[in-house]
XYZ file of C-alpha atoms in Angstrom:
339
model
C 95.815 45.742 168.552
C 99.234 45.941 166.957
C 100.071 49.142 165.167
C 99.487 49.012 161.420
C 100.209 51.436 158.613
C 97.754 54.257 158.050
C 95.451 53.624 155.138
C 93.608 56.407 153.379
C 90.220 55.208 152.220
C 88.858 56.726 149.005
C 85.720 58.830 149.324
C 82.739 57.210 147.586
C 81.512 58.946 144.467
C 78.308 60.994 144.586
C 76.722 58.427 142.272
C 77.502 55.547 144.633
C 76.139 57.476 147.620
C 72.922 58.286 145.779
C 72.566 54.638 144.773
C 73.146 53.622 148.388
C 70.516 56.107 149.590
C 67.897 54.765 147.199
C 68.627 51.150 148.086
C 68.588 51.915 151.813
C 65.207 53.661 151.638
C 63.715 50.866 149.532
C 65.361 48.264 151.754
C 63.940 49.737 154.943
C 60.425 49.895 153.525
C 60.777 46.289 152.384
C 61.973 45.317 155.865
C 59.023 47.096 157.502
C 56.631 45.352 155.134
C 58.180 41.962 155.920
C 57.761 42.623 159.644
C 54.079 43.445 159.081
C 53.620 40.271 157.035
C 55.087 38.225 159.881
C 52.588 39.756 162.306
C 49.787 38.890 159.893
C 50.936 35.274 159.675
C 52.125 35.496 156.057
C 55.695 34.813 157.229
C 56.662 32.397 159.981
C 59.097 34.946 161.426
C 61.108 37.966 160.335
C 64.480 39.082 161.741
C 64.549 42.804 161.017
C 67.699 44.713 160.103
C 66.130 48.092 160.905
C 68.991 50.498 161.609
C 71.613 48.362 159.885
C 70.872 49.461 156.315
C 74.287 51.047 155.730
C 75.957 47.691 156.417
C 73.434 45.746 154.366
C 73.581 47.965 151.300
C 77.286 48.684 151.675
C 78.059 44.963 151.521
C 75.993 44.528 148.355
C 77.485 47.547 146.602
C 81.091 46.681 147.473
C 80.874 43.440 145.494
C 81.030 42.813 141.774
C 78.358 40.680 140.139
C 80.950 37.884 139.893
C 81.721 37.939 143.628
C 79.929 35.842 146.236
C 77.840 37.023 149.188
C 77.309 34.765 152.226
C 74.324 36.132 154.189
C 72.645 35.241 157.462
C 68.943 35.082 158.245
C 68.972 38.823 159.083
C 70.338 39.971 155.741
C 67.282 40.156 153.462
C 67.981 43.820 152.712
C 71.428 42.845 151.426
C 69.773 40.201 149.238
C 67.302 42.576 147.592
C 70.043 45.193 147.237
C 71.980 42.598 145.258
C 69.046 42.222 142.868
C 67.338 39.142 144.287
C 63.557 39.078 143.970
C 62.091 40.122 147.365
C 59.600 37.251 147.450
C 62.416 34.791 146.758
C 64.416 36.434 149.525
C 61.517 35.856 151.964
C 60.839 32.262 150.907
C 62.980 30.815 153.694
C 61.147 32.909 156.291
C 57.761 31.828 154.950
C 58.863 28.210 155.255
C 58.333 27.299 151.601
C 61.870 26.073 150.892
C 65.378 26.017 152.298
C 66.302 28.763 149.833
C 63.988 30.663 147.517
C 66.543 31.958 145.013
C 69.151 30.337 142.773
C 72.516 30.691 144.577
C 74.555 30.095 141.423
C 72.644 32.655 139.385
C 72.914 35.358 142.020
C 76.329 34.311 143.367
C 74.701 34.426 146.801
C 74.802 31.515 149.224
C 71.608 30.392 151.000
C 70.838 32.426 154.105
C 72.537 30.857 157.105
C 70.541 30.342 160.288
C 73.120 28.461 162.437
C 75.580 31.091 163.621
C 78.863 31.332 161.685
C 78.737 28.012 159.832
C 78.717 29.906 156.526
C 81.952 31.726 157.385
C 83.956 28.585 156.655
C 82.032 28.141 153.409
C 83.046 31.677 152.375
C 86.704 30.953 153.067
C 86.580 27.680 151.163
C 84.816 29.158 148.155
C 87.192 32.125 147.978
C 90.227 29.823 148.105
C 88.716 27.461 145.541
C 87.927 30.276 143.126
C 91.500 31.527 143.373
C 92.836 28.040 142.636
C 90.725 28.101 139.466
C 92.342 31.380 138.431
C 89.265 33.536 139.054
C 89.475 36.937 140.758
C 86.384 36.235 142.866
C 86.017 37.669 146.371
C 83.667 36.238 149.008
C 82.050 38.455 151.624
C 80.517 36.863 154.708
C 78.029 38.795 156.819
C 78.125 37.818 160.494
C 76.742 39.245 163.704
C 78.569 39.966 166.938
C 77.192 36.770 168.487
C 78.650 34.708 165.643
C 82.173 35.790 166.599
C 81.829 33.687 169.757
C 81.310 30.523 167.704
C 84.100 28.089 166.914
C 83.162 28.051 163.227
C 83.977 31.747 162.994
C 87.440 31.325 164.460
C 88.195 28.320 162.272
C 87.110 30.265 159.196
C 89.158 33.359 159.999
C 92.206 31.293 160.980
C 92.066 29.270 157.748
C 91.536 32.430 155.714
C 94.663 33.915 157.281
C 96.724 30.807 156.604
C 95.555 30.546 152.995
C 95.507 34.326 152.439
C 92.114 33.692 150.910
C 90.304 36.583 149.153
C 87.493 36.784 151.686
C 86.055 39.659 153.735
C 84.256 39.083 157.028
C 81.837 41.913 157.833
C 80.851 41.775 161.490
C 77.672 43.770 162.068
C 78.133 44.531 165.739
C 74.637 45.627 166.721
C 75.301 45.265 170.434
C 73.324 42.107 171.183
C 73.468 38.390 170.459
C 69.702 37.961 170.714
C 69.399 39.278 174.283
C 73.046 38.967 175.404
C 74.890 42.313 175.394
C 78.363 42.460 173.891
C 80.058 42.993 177.264
C 78.676 39.645 178.476
C 80.046 37.682 175.527
C 83.441 39.202 174.758
C 86.202 40.687 176.923
C 88.217 42.044 173.987
C 88.281 45.845 173.533
C 86.655 45.341 170.121
C 85.633 42.420 167.952
C 88.130 43.522 165.295
C 90.883 42.330 167.633
C 89.812 38.779 166.912
C 91.214 38.996 163.411
C 94.658 40.221 164.477
C 95.588 36.961 166.203
C 94.993 35.105 162.948
C 97.068 37.451 160.812
C 93.998 38.986 159.208
C 93.833 42.679 158.421
C 91.238 44.101 160.821
C 89.394 47.415 160.840
C 86.591 49.145 162.697
C 84.086 51.449 161.064
C 81.025 53.438 162.037
C 78.400 51.071 160.663
C 75.794 53.845 160.492
C 78.005 56.081 158.320
C 77.230 54.929 154.794
C 80.181 56.706 153.185
C 82.602 55.162 155.683
C 81.136 51.685 155.237
C 81.361 51.933 151.446
C 84.922 53.266 151.590
C 86.236 50.556 153.915
C 84.373 47.631 152.337
C 85.271 48.616 148.778
C 88.927 48.882 149.774
C 88.788 45.564 151.634
C 87.163 43.730 148.725
C 89.557 45.103 146.114
C 92.618 44.528 148.291
C 91.565 40.914 148.859
C 90.985 40.554 145.117
C 94.493 41.861 144.392
C 96.096 39.256 146.659
C 96.293 41.239 149.869
C 94.656 38.479 151.880
C 91.499 38.426 154.013
C 89.966 41.284 155.953
C 87.805 41.454 159.063
C 85.713 44.631 159.265
C 83.784 45.356 162.448
C 80.907 47.758 161.787
C 79.466 49.394 164.901
C 75.733 49.658 164.391
C 72.489 49.010 166.260
C 69.429 46.830 165.759
C 66.565 49.226 166.407
C 63.951 46.496 166.050
C 63.460 43.279 168.056
C 65.734 40.292 167.406
C 62.842 38.773 165.458
C 59.123 39.417 165.183
C 58.733 36.953 168.103
C 61.057 38.909 170.439
C 60.376 41.459 173.179
C 63.503 43.678 173.473
C 62.061 45.569 176.458
C 63.013 42.540 178.571
C 66.737 43.081 178.084
C 67.433 46.661 176.960
C 66.099 50.052 178.069
C 63.911 52.105 175.757
C 66.287 55.054 176.154
C 69.013 53.058 174.421
C 66.996 52.621 171.238
C 65.946 56.260 171.403
C 69.609 57.278 171.552
C 70.444 55.260 168.464
C 67.530 56.745 166.526
C 69.621 59.904 166.526
C 72.250 57.964 164.556
C 69.833 56.596 161.954
C 71.975 55.740 158.888
C 69.344 56.848 156.368
C 68.742 60.193 158.078
C 72.498 60.790 158.310
C 73.070 60.039 154.634
C 70.089 62.129 153.558
C 71.372 65.101 155.554
C 74.857 64.746 154.063
C 73.530 64.521 150.507
C 71.271 67.524 151.012
C 74.169 69.539 152.432
C 76.213 68.784 149.303
C 73.334 69.728 147.023
C 73.029 66.178 145.718
C 69.512 65.501 147.005
C 66.349 67.585 146.776
C 62.855 67.329 148.231
C 61.698 66.024 144.864
C 64.323 63.276 144.959
C 63.329 62.267 148.490
C 59.635 62.065 147.548
C 60.405 60.064 144.404
C 62.511 57.591 146.367
C 59.806 57.221 149.009
C 57.242 56.557 146.271
C 59.514 53.915 144.726
C 59.907 52.266 148.123
C 56.139 52.246 148.699
C 55.492 50.678 145.296
C 58.142 48.057 146.041
C 56.490 47.190 149.367
C 53.045 47.052 147.767
C 54.308 44.566 145.187
C 55.764 42.363 147.932
C 52.530 42.590 149.935
C 50.402 41.656 146.941
C 52.546 38.697 145.874
C 52.707 37.278 149.388
C 48.969 37.603 149.960
C 48.257 34.183 148.430
C 49.359 30.794 149.685
C 52.096 29.116 147.657
C 51.384 25.963 145.675
C 53.965 23.551 147.062
C 54.744 19.949 146.191
C 55.886 17.933 149.252
C 58.089 15.809 146.993
C 60.415 18.799 146.470
C 61.464 18.535 150.119
C 64.336 16.267 149.129
C 65.449 18.268 146.101
C 68.850 19.978 146.073
C 70.233 18.021 149.026
C 72.991 16.584 146.840
C 73.778 17.216 143.172
C 73.210 13.485 142.599
C 70.650 11.854 144.921
C 72.095 9.162 147.165
C 70.447 5.726 147.500
C 69.187 6.749 150.931
C 67.536 9.901 149.513
C 65.931 7.939 146.686
C 64.524 5.534 149.279
C 63.148 8.435 151.315
C 61.571 9.991 148.228
C 59.874 6.727 147.292
C 58.506 6.354 150.817
C 57.223 9.943 150.787
C 55.507 9.537 147.420
C 53.910 6.271 148.548
C 52.558 7.963 151.667
C 51.203 10.899 149.651
C 49.470 8.599 147.191
C 47.885 6.594 150.012
C 46.386 9.423 151.997
């Protein structure tokens, strides 16, 4: 990687670290509850982000309410950290709708299942917002596997050319489903992929919440000020299976996960806050109780089957339905009425 100027990242405030801690604890309990619901058949599947909470919460906290987040299927903790209702965040994974929340209201794009296709959307939206005179920044969450997709390279290249106010956060958790990083990329680090496109690129310890907040906040505000796009590679680890249908013992040793448990982002942040006298036993218990109440609410609201209308299947495909969609809707309604 070419030599760049040294940049001093500002230390997050105690208030922001305490907010991050609370959201990470609540987010993890929510994630655990969602995994349990998938095992019980209440969700079709759940891709856990256990161990990646610093990246998830850091991304949400680095953005203003007017900015846009572009998440993947693994980023439910980022969604709830941004204020989206947890049941709405899980709607896609239950199979009720393509997206359970209002993207415009929350300035959050629908969760993307195909790898990296949303990265180009983030670049386009960021450029479009700037053309309108807005100071909006887009942040796209991608995994290490997504950086091997053509869509990712097209998005980063276009962002570099346009100097679009977009940040690409690569959560490098070591595996693209079952494929280890060494088998999918020969570069010394994924951050190198941004350098060839003229995009400012950084690496950060993705399990160090303070570091993640410092780098992402700087990246977002620099992009907002006209500094161009950023690519941030966060080194983290997925401590859970790829999804609730996966068996990680088939492709990674148990000792590896055990090693990473010693780098748990929540435990690290809690220890740092306690050392600075910012967190007490009472605070920890109160946060755990909040997280448990949050999970109980999710469990209760997902315990009943949703009341769905099949005719809504064709809603929100286009802002104005095309003749072909109207024909499909009529055929669907006729079939429903005849059964």
